[in-house]
JSON list of C-alpha atoms in Angstrom, two decimals:
[
{"chain": "A", "resi": 1, "resn": "GLY", "atom": "CA", "xyz": [120.20, 126.30, -13.47]},
{"chain": "A", "resi": 2, "resn": "ALA", "atom": "CA", "xyz": [120.80, 122.66, -14.30]},
{"chain": "A", "resi": 3, "resn": "VAL", "atom": "CA", "xyz": [118.83, 120.20, -12.02]},
{"chain": "A", "resi": 4, "resn": "VAL", "atom": "CA", "xyz": [119.55, 116.60, -11.59]},
{"chain": "A", "resi": 5, "resn": "SER", "atom": "CA", "xyz": [117.06, 114.42, -10.12]},
{"chain": "A", "resi": 6, "resn": "GLN", "atom": "CA", "xyz": [117.41, 110.93, -8.70]},
{"chain": "A", "resi": 7, "resn": "HIS", "atom": "CA", "xyz": [114.70, 108.36, -7.75]},
{"chain": "A", "resi": 8, "resn": "PRO", "atom": "CA", "xyz": [113.88, 107.10, -4.95]},
{"chain": "A", "resi": 9, "resn": "SER", "atom": "CA", "xyz": [115.17, 109.52, -2.56]},
{"chain": "A", "resi": 10, "resn": "TRP", "atom": "CA", "xyz": [115.59, 106.52, -0.12]},
{"chain": "A", "resi": 11, "resn": "VAL", "atom": "CA", "xyz": [114.75, 102.56, -0.13]},
{"chain": "A", "resi": 12, "resn": "ILE", "atom": "CA", "xyz": [114.60, 99.80, 2.18]},
{"chain": "A", "resi": 13, "resn": "CYS", "atom": "CA", "xyz": [115.24, 96.54, 0.63]},
{"chain": "A", "resi": 14, "resn": "LYS", "atom": "CA", "xyz": [115.64, 92.63, 2.00]},
{"chain": "A", "resi": 15, "resn": "SER", "atom": "CA", "xyz": [119.00, 91.31, 1.73]},
{"chain": "A", "resi": 16, "resn": "GLY", "atom": "CA", "xyz": [119.33, 89.42, -1.98]},
{"chain": "A", "resi": 17, "resn": "THR", "atom": "CA", "xyz": [117.21, 91.47, -3.81]},
{"chain": "A", "resi": 18, "resn": "SER", "atom": "CA", "xyz": [117.95, 94.23, -6.57]},
{"chain": "A", "resi": 19, "resn": "VAL", "atom": "CA", "xyz": [117.49, 97.72, -6.48]},
{"chain": "A", "resi": 20, "resn": "LYS", "atom": "CA", "xyz": [117.68, 100.15, -9.22]},
{"chain": "A", "resi": 21, "resn": "ILE", "atom": "CA", "xyz": [118.28, 103.78, -8.89]},
{"chain": "A", "resi": 22, "resn": "GLU", "atom": "CA", "xyz": [117.60, 106.60, -11.52]},
{"chain": "A", "resi": 23, "resn": "CYS", "atom": "CA", "xyz": [119.48, 109.74, -12.24]},
{"chain": "A", "resi": 24, "resn": "ARG", "atom": "CA", "xyz": [117.94, 112.40, -14.54]},
{"chain": "A", "resi": 25, "resn": "SER", "atom": "CA", "xyz": [118.95, 115.22, -16.11]},
{"chain": "A", "resi": 26, "resn": "LEU", "atom": "CA", "xyz": [116.01, 117.83, -16.30]},
{"chain": "A", "resi": 27, "resn": "ASP", "atom": "CA", "xyz": [116.62, 120.70, -18.31]},
{"chain": "A", "resi": 28, "resn": "PHE", "atom": "CA", "xyz": [119.87, 119.57, -20.06]},
{"chain": "A", "resi": 29, "resn": "GLN", "atom": "CA", "xyz": [121.48, 116.81, -21.78]},
{"chain": "A", "resi": 30, "resn": "ALA", "atom": "CA", "xyz": [124.34, 114.82, -20.35]},
{"chain": "A", "resi": 31, "resn": "THR", "atom": "CA", "xyz": [126.81, 112.91, -22.37]},
{"chain": "A", "resi": 32, "resn": "THR", "atom": "CA", "xyz": [128.55, 111.70, -18.99]},
{"chain": "A", "resi": 33, "resn": "MET", "atom": "CA", "xyz": [126.90, 111.11, -15.74]},
{"chain": "A", "resi": 34, "resn": "PHE", "atom": "CA", "xyz": [128.92, 109.76, -12.46]},
{"chain": "A", "resi": 35, "resn": "TRP", "atom": "CA", "xyz": [127.98, 107.48, -9.73]},
{"chain": "A", "resi": 36, "resn": "TYR", "atom": "CA", "xyz": [129.40, 108.23, -6.45]},
{"chain": "A", "resi": 37, "resn": "ARG", "atom": "CA", "xyz": [128.93, 106.06, -3.02]},
{"chain": "A", "resi": 38, "resn": "GLN", "atom": "CA", "xyz": [129.22, 107.92, 0.21]},
{"chain": "A", "resi": 39, "resn": "PHE", "atom": "CA", "xyz": [129.33, 106.61, 3.69]},
{"chain": "A", "resi": 40, "resn": "PRO", "atom": "CA", "xyz": [128.92, 108.44, 6.88]},
{"chain": "A", "resi": 41, "resn": "LYS", "atom": "CA", "xyz": [131.34, 110.92, 7.51]},
{"chain": "A", "resi": 42, "resn": "GLN", "atom": "CA", "xyz": [133.36, 109.88, 5.15]},
{"chain": "A", "resi": 43, "resn": "SER", "atom": "CA", "xyz": [134.01, 111.37, 1.40]},
{"chain": "A", "resi": 44, "resn": "LEU", "atom": "CA", "xyz": [132.44, 110.89, -1.92]},
{"chain": "A", "resi": 45, "resn": "MET", "atom": "CA", "xyz": [134.00, 108.17, -3.40]},
{"chain": "A", "resi": 46, "resn": "LEU", "atom": "CA", "xyz": [133.66, 107.83, -7.76]},
{"chain": "A", "resi": 47, "resn": "MET", "atom": "CA", "xyz": [132.22, 104.50, -8.21]},
{"chain": "A", "resi": 48, "resn": "ALA", "atom": "CA", "xyz": [131.71, 104.86, -12.09]},
{"chain": "A", "resi": 49, "resn": "THR", "atom": "CA", "xyz": [131.64, 107.04, -15.33]},
{"chain": "A", "resi": 50, "resn": "SER", "atom": "CA", "xyz": [128.93, 106.41, -17.65]},
{"chain": "A", "resi": 51, "resn": "ASN", "atom": "CA", "xyz": [128.81, 107.59, -21.40]},
{"chain": "A", "resi": 52, "resn": "GLU", "atom": "CA", "xyz": [125.41, 107.52, -23.27]},
{"chain": "A", "resi": 53, "resn": "GLY", "atom": "CA", "xyz": [125.29, 104.41, -25.38]},
{"chain": "A", "resi": 54, "resn": "SER", "atom": "CA", "xyz": [128.42, 103.08, -24.30]},
{"chain": "A", "resi": 55, "resn": "LYS", "atom": "CA", "xyz": [129.50, 100.70, -21.39]},
{"chain": "A", "resi": 56, "resn": "ALA", "atom": "CA", "xyz": [130.68, 102.38, -18.39]},
{"chain": "A", "resi": 57, "resn": "THR", "atom": "CA", "xyz": [133.85, 102.99, -16.68]},
{"chain": "A", "resi": 58, "resn": "TYR", "atom": "CA", "xyz": [134.23, 101.61, -13.00]},
{"chain": "A", "resi": 59, "resn": "GLU", "atom": "CA", "xyz": [136.89, 102.51, -10.69]},
{"chain": "A", "resi": 60, "resn": "GLN", "atom": "CA", "xyz": [139.24, 99.97, -9.10]},
{"chain": "A", "resi": 61, "resn": "GLY", "atom": "CA", "xyz": [137.47, 97.68, -6.44]},
{"chain": "A", "resi": 62, "resn": "VAL", "atom": "CA", "xyz": [133.84, 98.49, -7.96]},
{"chain": "A", "resi": 63, "resn": "GLU", "atom": "CA", "xyz": [132.75, 95.47, -9.05]},
{"chain": "A", "resi": 64, "resn": "LYS", "atom": "CA", "xyz": [130.80, 95.97, -12.28]},
{"chain": "A", "resi": 65, "resn": "ASP", "atom": "CA", "xyz": [128.63, 92.46, -11.79]},
{"chain": "A", "resi": 66, "resn": "LYS", "atom": "CA", "xyz": [127.57, 94.05, -9.08]},
{"chain": "A", "resi": 67, "resn": "PHE", "atom": "CA", "xyz": [126.71, 97.50, -9.63]},
{"chain": "A", "resi": 68, "resn": "LEU", "atom": "CA", "xyz": [125.03, 97.75, -13.12]},
{"chain": "A", "resi": 69, "resn": "ILE", "atom": "CA", "xyz": [124.87, 100.87, -14.71]},
{"chain": "A", "resi": 70, "resn": "ASN", "atom": "CA", "xyz": [122.73, 101.58, -17.92]},
{"chain": "A", "resi": 71, "resn": "HIS", "atom": "CA", "xyz": [123.38, 104.98, -19.91]},
{"chain": "A", "resi": 72, "resn": "ALA", "atom": "CA", "xyz": [120.06, 104.58, -22.24]},
{"chain": "A", "resi": 73, "resn": "SER", "atom": "CA", "xyz": [119.85, 108.40, -23.13]},
{"chain": "A", "resi": 74, "resn": "LEU", "atom": "CA", "xyz": [121.28, 111.90, -22.91]},
{"chain": "A", "resi": 75, "resn": "THR", "atom": "CA", "xyz": [119.31, 112.39, -19.86]},
{"chain": "A", "resi": 76, "resn": "LEU", "atom": "CA", "xyz": [118.83, 109.17, -18.17]},
{"chain": "A", "resi": 77, "resn": "SER", "atom": "CA", "xyz": [121.34, 106.85, -16.08]},
{"chain": "A", "resi": 78, "resn": "THR", "atom": "CA", "xyz": [120.59, 103.83, -13.91]},
{"chain": "A", "resi": 79, "resn": "LEU", "atom": "CA", "xyz": [122.33, 102.03, -11.34]},
{"chain": "A", "resi": 80, "resn": "THR", "atom": "CA", "xyz": [121.34, 98.94, -10.26]},
{"chain": "A", "resi": 81, "resn": "VAL", "atom": "CA", "xyz": [122.41, 97.41, -6.99]},
{"chain": "A", "resi": 82, "resn": "THR", "atom": "CA", "xyz": [122.26, 93.71, -7.71]},
{"chain": "A", "resi": 83, "resn": "SER", "atom": "CA", "xyz": [121.70, 91.09, -4.98]},
{"chain": "A", "resi": 84, "resn": "ALA", "atom": "CA", "xyz": [122.26, 93.57, -2.27]},
{"chain": "A", "resi": 85, "resn": "HIS", "atom": "CA", "xyz": [123.67, 92.78, 1.25]},
{"chain": "A", "resi": 86, "resn": "PRO", "atom": "CA", "xyz": [123.52, 94.76, 4.35]},
{"chain": "A", "resi": 87, "resn": "GLU", "atom": "CA", "xyz": [127.03, 95.76, 3.45]},
{"chain": "A", "resi": 88, "resn": "ASP", "atom": "CA", "xyz": [125.39, 97.63, 0.11]},
{"chain": "A", "resi": 89, "resn": "SER", "atom": "CA", "xyz": [123.70, 100.06, 2.60]},
{"chain": "A", "resi": 90, "resn": "SER", "atom": "CA", "xyz": [125.01, 103.62, 1.93]},
{"chain": "A", "resi": 91, "resn": "PHE", "atom": "CA", "xyz": [123.92, 106.95, 0.33]},
{"chain": "A", "resi": 92, "resn": "TYR", "atom": "CA", "xyz": [124.54, 106.84, -3.77]},
{"chain": "A", "resi": 93, "resn": "ILE", "atom": "CA", "xyz": [125.06, 110.15, -5.45]},
{"chain": "A", "resi": 94, "resn": "CYS", "atom": "CA", "xyz": [124.65, 110.88, -9.21]},
{"chain": "A", "resi": 95, "resn": "SER", "atom": "CA", "xyz": [126.38, 113.57, -10.93]},
{"chain": "A", "resi": 96, "resn": "ALA", "atom": "CA", "xyz": [125.82, 114.83, -14.88]},
{"chain": "A", "resi": 97, "resn": "ARG", "atom": "CA", "xyz": [128.25, 116.85, -16.82]},
{"chain": "A", "resi": 98, "resn": "HIS", "atom": "CA", "xyz": [127.10, 119.74, -19.14]},
{"chain": "A", "resi": 99, "resn": "HIS", "atom": "CA", "xyz": [129.98, 121.99, -19.00]},
{"chain": "A", "resi": 100, "resn": "ALA", "atom": "CA", "xyz": [129.87, 121.80, -15.74]},
{"chain": "A", "resi": 101, "resn": "GLN", "atom": "CA", "xyz": [129.12, 119.23, -12.89]},
{"chain": "A", "resi": 102, "resn": "TYR", "atom": "CA", "xyz": [125.65, 118.99, -11.31]},
{"chain": "A", "resi": 103, "resn": "PHE", "atom": "CA", "xyz": [124.95, 116.84, -8.69]},
{"chain": "A", "resi": 104, "resn": "GLY", "atom": "CA", "xyz": [121.85, 114.56, -7.79]},
{"chain": "A", "resi": 105, "resn": "PRO", "atom": "CA", "xyz": [120.51, 114.83, -4.27]},
{"chain": "A", "resi": 106, "resn": "GLY", "atom": "CA", "xyz": [121.51, 111.01, -3.50]},
{"chain": "A", "resi": 107, "resn": "THR", "atom": "CA", "xyz": [119.42, 108.01, -2.66]},
{"chain": "A", "resi": 108, "resn": "ARG", "atom": "CA", "xyz": [119.96, 106.38, 0.66]},
{"chain": "A", "resi": 109, "resn": "LEU", "atom": "CA", "xyz": [119.79, 102.58, 0.29]},
{"chain": "A", "resi": 110, "resn": "THR", "atom": "CA", "xyz": [119.36, 100.53, 3.58]},
{"chain": "A", "resi": 111, "resn": "VAL", "atom": "CA", "xyz": [119.60, 96.76, 2.96]},
{"chain": "A", "resi": 112, "resn": "LEU", "atom": "CA", "xyz": [118.04, 94.57, 5.75]},
{"chain": "B", "resi": 1, "resn": "GLY", "atom": "CA", "xyz": [147.69, 110.28, -4.66]},
{"chain": "B", "resi": 2, "resn": "ASN", "atom": "CA", "xyz": [145.18, 113.01, -4.09]},
{"chain": "B", "resi": 3, "resn": "SER", "atom": "CA", "xyz": [143.61, 113.79, -0.95]},
{"chain": "B", "resi": 4, "resn": "VAL", "atom": "CA", "xyz": [141.46, 116.27, 1.01]},
{"chain": "B", "resi": 5, "resn": "THR", "atom": "CA", "xyz": [141.19, 116.48, 4.62]},
{"chain": "B", "resi": 6, "resn": "GLN", "atom": "CA", "xyz": [138.60, 119.23, 6.08]},
{"chain": "B", "resi": 7, "resn": "MET", "atom": "CA", "xyz": [137.26, 120.06, 9.56]},
{"chain": "B", "resi": 8, "resn": "GLU", "atom": "CA", "xyz": [135.24, 117.74, 10.99]},
{"chain": "B", "resi": 9, "resn": "GLY", "atom": "CA", "xyz": [131.89, 118.74, 12.24]},
{"chain": "B", "resi": 10, "resn": "PRO", "atom": "CA", "xyz": [129.35, 119.41, 13.25]},
{"chain": "B", "resi": 11, "resn": "VAL", "atom": "CA", "xyz": [129.94, 123.21, 13.35]},
{"chain": "B", "resi": 12, "resn": "THR", "atom": "CA", "xyz": [127.06, 124.98, 15.08]},
{"chain": "B", "resi": 13, "resn": "LEU", "atom": "CA", "xyz": [127.14, 129.03, 15.31]},
{"chain": "B", "resi": 14, "resn": "SER", "atom": "CA", "xyz": [124.94, 131.62, 16.25]},
{"chain": "B", "resi": 15, "resn": "GLU", "atom": "CA", "xyz": [123.54, 133.77, 13.56]},
{"chain": "B", "resi": 16, "resn": "GLU", "atom": "CA", "xyz": [126.55, 136.88, 12.35]},
{"chain": "B", "resi": 17, "resn": "ALA", "atom": "CA", "xyz": [129.19, 135.10, 13.76]},
{"chain": "B", "resi": 18, "resn": "PHE", "atom": "CA", "xyz": [132.29, 134.42, 11.52]},
{"chain": "B", "resi": 19, "resn": "LEU", "atom": "CA", "xyz": [132.85, 131.30, 9.83]},
{"chain": "B", "resi": 20, "resn": "THR", "atom": "CA", "xyz": [135.82, 129.17, 9.33]},
{"chain": "B", "resi": 21, "resn": "ILE", "atom": "CA", "xyz": [135.98, 125.69, 8.01]},
{"chain": "B", "resi": 22, "resn": "ASN", "atom": "CA", "xyz": [139.66, 124.26, 7.58]},
{"chain": "B", "resi": 23, "resn": "CYS", "atom": "CA", "xyz": [140.67, 122.16, 4.23]},
{"chain": "B", "resi": 24, "resn": "THR", "atom": "CA", "xyz": [144.02, 121.01, 3.57]},
{"chain": "B", "resi": 25, "resn": "TYR", "atom": "CA", "xyz": [145.14, 118.96, 0.63]},
{"chain": "B", "resi": 26, "resn": "THR", "atom": "CA", "xyz": [147.79, 116.82, -0.95]},
{"chain": "B", "resi": 27, "resn": "ALA", "atom": "CA", "xyz": [148.10, 116.68, -4.30]},
{"chain": "B", "resi": 28, "resn": "THR", "atom": "CA", "xyz": [150.67, 115.93, -7.36]},
{"chain": "B", "resi": 29, "resn": "GLY", "atom": "CA", "xyz": [151.16, 118.82, -9.40]},
{"chain": "B", "resi": 30, "resn": "TYR", "atom": "CA", "xyz": [149.10, 121.99, -9.50]},
{"chain": "B", "resi": 31, "resn": "PRO", "atom": "CA", "xyz": [145.58, 121.12, -8.81]},
{"chain": "B", "resi": 32, "resn": "SER", "atom": "CA", "xyz": [142.14, 123.47, -8.80]},
{"chain": "B", "resi": 33, "resn": "LEU", "atom": "CA", "xyz": [140.36, 123.69, -5.50]},
{"chain": "B", "resi": 34, "resn": "PHE", "atom": "CA", "xyz": [136.53, 123.64, -5.19]},
{"chain": "B", "resi": 35, "resn": "TRP", "atom": "CA", "xyz": [134.31, 124.28, -2.10]},
{"chain": "B", "resi": 36, "resn": "TYR", "atom": "CA", "xyz": [130.62, 122.76, -2.65]},
{"chain": "B", "resi": 37, "resn": "VAL", "atom": "CA", "xyz": [127.68, 122.84, -0.92]},
{"chain": "B", "resi": 38, "resn": "GLN", "atom": "CA", "xyz": [124.81, 120.65, 0.04]},
{"chain": "B", "resi": 39, "resn": "TYR", "atom": "CA", "xyz": [121.62, 122.08, 1.33]},
{"chain": "B", "resi": 40, "resn": "PRO", "atom": "CA", "xyz": [119.02, 119.86, 2.85]},
{"chain": "B", "resi": 41, "resn": "GLY", "atom": "CA", "xyz": [117.52, 117.52, 0.27]},
{"chain": "B", "resi": 42, "resn": "GLU", "atom": "CA", "xyz": [119.28, 119.36, -2.43]},
{"chain": "B", "resi": 43, "resn": "GLY", "atom": "CA", "xyz": [122.22, 118.15, -4.69]},
{"chain": "B", "resi": 44, "resn": "LEU", "atom": "CA", "xyz": [125.59, 119.26, -3.97]},
{"chain": "B", "resi": 45, "resn": "GLN", "atom": "CA", "xyz": [126.28, 122.63, -6.00]},
{"chain": "B", "resi": 46, "resn": "LEU", "atom": "CA", "xyz": [129.65, 124.21, -6.47]},
{"chain": "B", "resi": 47, "resn": "LEU", "atom": "CA", "xyz": [130.27, 127.39, -3.94]},
{"chain": "B", "resi": 48, "resn": "LEU", "atom": "CA", "xyz": [133.36, 128.68, -5.40]},
{"chain": "B", "resi": 49, "resn": "LYS", "atom": "CA", "xyz": [136.89, 127.69, -6.80]},
{"chain": "B", "resi": 50, "resn": "ALA", "atom": "CA", "xyz": [140.31, 128.78, -7.55]},
{"chain": "B", "resi": 51, "resn": "THR", "atom": "CA", "xyz": [142.63, 127.47, -10.13]},
{"chain": "B", "resi": 52, "resn": "LYS", "atom": "CA", "xyz": [146.06, 128.43, -9.13]},
{"chain": "B", "resi": 53, "resn": "ALA", "atom": "CA", "xyz": [148.03, 129.63, -5.96]},
{"chain": "B", "resi": 54, "resn": "ASP", "atom": "CA", "xyz": [147.02, 132.79, -4.33]},
{"chain": "B", "resi": 55, "resn": "ASP", "atom": "CA", "xyz": [143.78, 133.18, -6.27]},
{"chain": "B", "resi": 56, "resn": "LYS", "atom": "CA", "xyz": [141.00, 133.93, -4.26]},
{"chain": "B", "resi": 57, "resn": "GLY", "atom": "CA", "xyz": [137.17, 132.33, -4.77]},
{"chain": "B", "resi": 58, "resn": "SER", "atom": "CA", "xyz": [134.14, 133.90, -3.59]},
{"chain": "B", "resi": 59, "resn": "ASN", "atom": "CA", "xyz": [130.53, 133.59, -3.53]},
{"chain": "B", "resi": 60, "resn": "LYS", "atom": "CA", "xyz": [127.62, 134.69, -1.56]},
{"chain": "B", "resi": 61, "resn": "GLY", "atom": "CA", "xyz": [129.68, 136.16, 1.04]},
{"chain": "B", "resi": 62, "resn": "PHE", "atom": "CA", "xyz": [132.19, 132.91, 1.26]},
{"chain": "B", "resi": 63, "resn": "GLU", "atom": "CA", "xyz": [135.85, 133.29, 0.33]},
{"chain": "B", "resi": 64, "resn": "ALA", "atom": "CA", "xyz": [138.48, 131.07, 0.28]},
{"chain": "B", "resi": 65, "resn": "THR", "atom": "CA", "xyz": [142.33, 131.66, -1.08]},
{"chain": "B", "resi": 66, "resn": "TYR", "atom": "CA", "xyz": [144.34, 129.05, -2.76]},
{"chain": "B", "resi": 67, "resn": "ARG", "atom": "CA", "xyz": [147.55, 129.30, -0.40]},
{"chain": "B", "resi": 68, "resn": "LYS", "atom": "CA", "xyz": [150.33, 126.71, -1.95]},
{"chain": "B", "resi": 69, "resn": "GLU", "atom": "CA", "xyz": [152.98, 127.42, 0.74]},
{"chain": "B", "resi": 70, "resn": "THR", "atom": "CA", "xyz": [150.50, 125.56, 3.46]},
{"chain": "B", "resi": 71, "resn": "THR", "atom": "CA", "xyz": [148.26, 123.53, 0.88]},
{"chain": "B", "resi": 72, "resn": "SER", "atom": "CA", "xyz": [145.36, 125.05, 2.23]},
{"chain": "B", "resi": 73, "resn": "PHE", "atom": "CA", "xyz": [141.90, 126.60, 1.15]},
{"chain": "B", "resi": 74, "resn": "HIS", "atom": "CA", "xyz": [139.90, 127.52, 4.33]},
{"chain": "B", "resi": 75, "resn": "LEU", "atom": "CA", "xyz": [136.61, 128.64, 3.57]},
{"chain": "B", "resi": 76, "resn": "GLU", "atom": "CA", "xyz": [135.61, 131.95, 5.65]},
{"chain": "B", "resi": 77, "resn": "LYS", "atom": "CA", "xyz": [132.63, 133.97, 5.98]},
{"chain": "B", "resi": 78, "resn": "GLY", "atom": "CA", "xyz": [132.19, 137.26, 7.97]},
{"chain": "B", "resi": 79, "resn": "SER", "atom": "CA", "xyz": [128.55, 136.84, 8.73]},
{"chain": "B", "resi": 80, "resn": "VAL", "atom": "CA", "xyz": [126.67, 133.39, 8.91]},
{"chain": "B", "resi": 81, "resn": "GLN", "atom": "CA", "xyz": [123.23, 133.58, 8.01]},
{"chain": "B", "resi": 82, "resn": "VAL", "atom": "CA", "xyz": [120.70, 130.82, 9.11]},
{"chain": "B", "resi": 83, "resn": "SER", "atom": "CA", "xyz": [120.14, 130.06, 5.41]},
{"chain": "B", "resi": 84, "resn": "ASP", "atom": "CA", "xyz": [123.91, 128.93, 5.60]},
{"chain": "B", "resi": 85, "resn": "SER", "atom": "CA", "xyz": [123.05, 125.84, 7.26]},
{"chain": "B", "resi": 86, "resn": "ALA", "atom": "CA", "xyz": [124.00, 122.98, 4.96]},
{"chain": "B", "resi": 87, "resn": "VAL", "atom": "CA", "xyz": [127.10, 120.32, 4.20]},
{"chain": "B", "resi": 88, "resn": "TYR", "atom": "CA", "xyz": [130.29, 121.78, 3.03]},
{"chain": "B", "resi": 89, "resn": "PHE", "atom": "CA", "xyz": [132.61, 119.76, 1.12]},
{"chain": "B", "resi": 90, "resn": "CYS", "atom": "CA", "xyz": [136.20, 120.97, -0.21]},
{"chain": "B", "resi": 91, "resn": "ALA", "atom": "CA", "xyz": [137.37, 118.82, -2.91]},
{"chain": "B", "resi": 92, "resn": "LEU", "atom": "CA", "xyz": [140.47, 119.20, -5.56]},
{"chain": "B", "resi": 93, "resn": "SER", "atom": "CA", "xyz": [140.75, 118.51, -9.22]},
{"chain": "B", "resi": 94, "resn": "ALA", "atom": "CA", "xyz": [143.54, 117.72, -11.30]},
{"chain": "B", "resi": 95, "resn": "LEU", "atom": "CA", "xyz": [142.12, 119.60, -14.39]},
{"chain": "B", "resi": 96, "resn": "GLU", "atom": "CA", "xyz": [141.18, 123.16, -14.22]},
{"chain": "B", "resi": 97, "resn": "GLU", "atom": "CA", "xyz": [137.35, 122.74, -15.11]},
{"chain": "B", "resi": 98, "resn": "GLY", "atom": "CA", "xyz": [136.86, 119.98, -12.55]},
{"chain": "B", "resi": 99, "resn": "SER", "atom": "CA", "xyz": [136.40, 116.84, -14.65]},
{"chain": "B", "resi": 100, "resn": "ALA", "atom": "CA", "xyz": [134.79, 114.29, -12.27]},
{"chain": "B", "resi": 101, "resn": "ARG", "atom": "CA", "xyz": [137.13, 111.34, -12.69]},
{"chain": "B", "resi": 102, "resn": "GLN", "atom": "CA", "xyz": [139.85, 113.54, -11.02]},
{"chain": "B", "resi": 103, "resn": "LEU", "atom": "CA", "xyz": [137.23, 114.92, -8.26]},
{"chain": "B", "resi": 104, "resn": "THR", "atom": "CA", "xyz": [138.37, 114.18, -5.01]},
{"chain": "B", "resi": 105, "resn": "PHE", "atom": "CA", "xyz": [136.08, 115.37, -2.12]},
{"chain": "B", "resi": 106, "resn": "GLY", "atom": "CA", "xyz": [136.70, 116.03, 1.73]},
{"chain": "B", "resi": 107, "resn": "SER", "atom": "CA", "xyz": [134.44, 114.08, 4.04]},
{"chain": "B", "resi": 108, "resn": "GLY", "atom": "CA", "xyz": [132.09, 117.08, 4.56]},
{"chain": "B", "resi": 109, "resn": "THR", "atom": "CA", "xyz": [131.48, 119.69, 7.29]},
{"chain": "B", "resi": 110, "resn": "GLN", "atom": "CA", "xyz": [128.14, 119.81, 8.54]},
{"chain": "B", "resi": 111, "resn": "LEU", "atom": "CA", "xyz": [126.98, 123.82, 9.43]},
{"chain": "B", "resi": 112, "resn": "THR", "atom": "CA", "xyz": [123.96, 124.76, 11.80]},
{"chain": "B", "resi": 113, "resn": "VAL", "atom": "CA", "xyz": [123.46, 128.24, 12.11]},
{"chain": "B", "resi": 114, "resn": "LEU", "atom": "CA", "xyz": [120.86, 129.54, 15.03]},
{"chain": "B", "resi": 115, "resn": "PRO", "atom": "CA", "xyz": [118.80, 132.28, 15.06]}
]
């Protein structure tokens, strides 16, 4: 079946630094990828939709200058959390669409 | 707007026990309903779905029936196994194929099955 990977699986960083999370579709090409955020015991919240070669579409309330999304190829999308702060600590999950929707395993970000 | 409310966990059962995870929804129009499962260290996987009222989705022994009158989509399995231990998410979508833009998730229910 289709596999989506994320790297890193977890990251700890200092406040004020930037963190990049990669999402790759391993055995299929995904023209559309999605980034979700999940707080403990809460739902997955869609942050943005990215299409290969074009700018991402952000959901209301998501700061596009803080959460930079680049979908450089049909198999790779990156989310960069810029100038991270403790309130950005969360579980970030990507998803890639190819006929159906396939999810990555998530990345746990902790900002100290 | 759309919302999904599912039973809070964690749920702990013995092997071969009967499982029910409740899910109710609020939506405009006629959404499609889904159950996703997330095994430890893996991504969410679609477990089953139903696209219209009275449809029953089933997979791997799990079943859920789309009940429009009660706006529910409860997940059931007659005899759980240790390998069913995972987090289960109920979700709805305004489009039949579950376009991510319209996917609304419940908060997830952790299931642990003991041998």
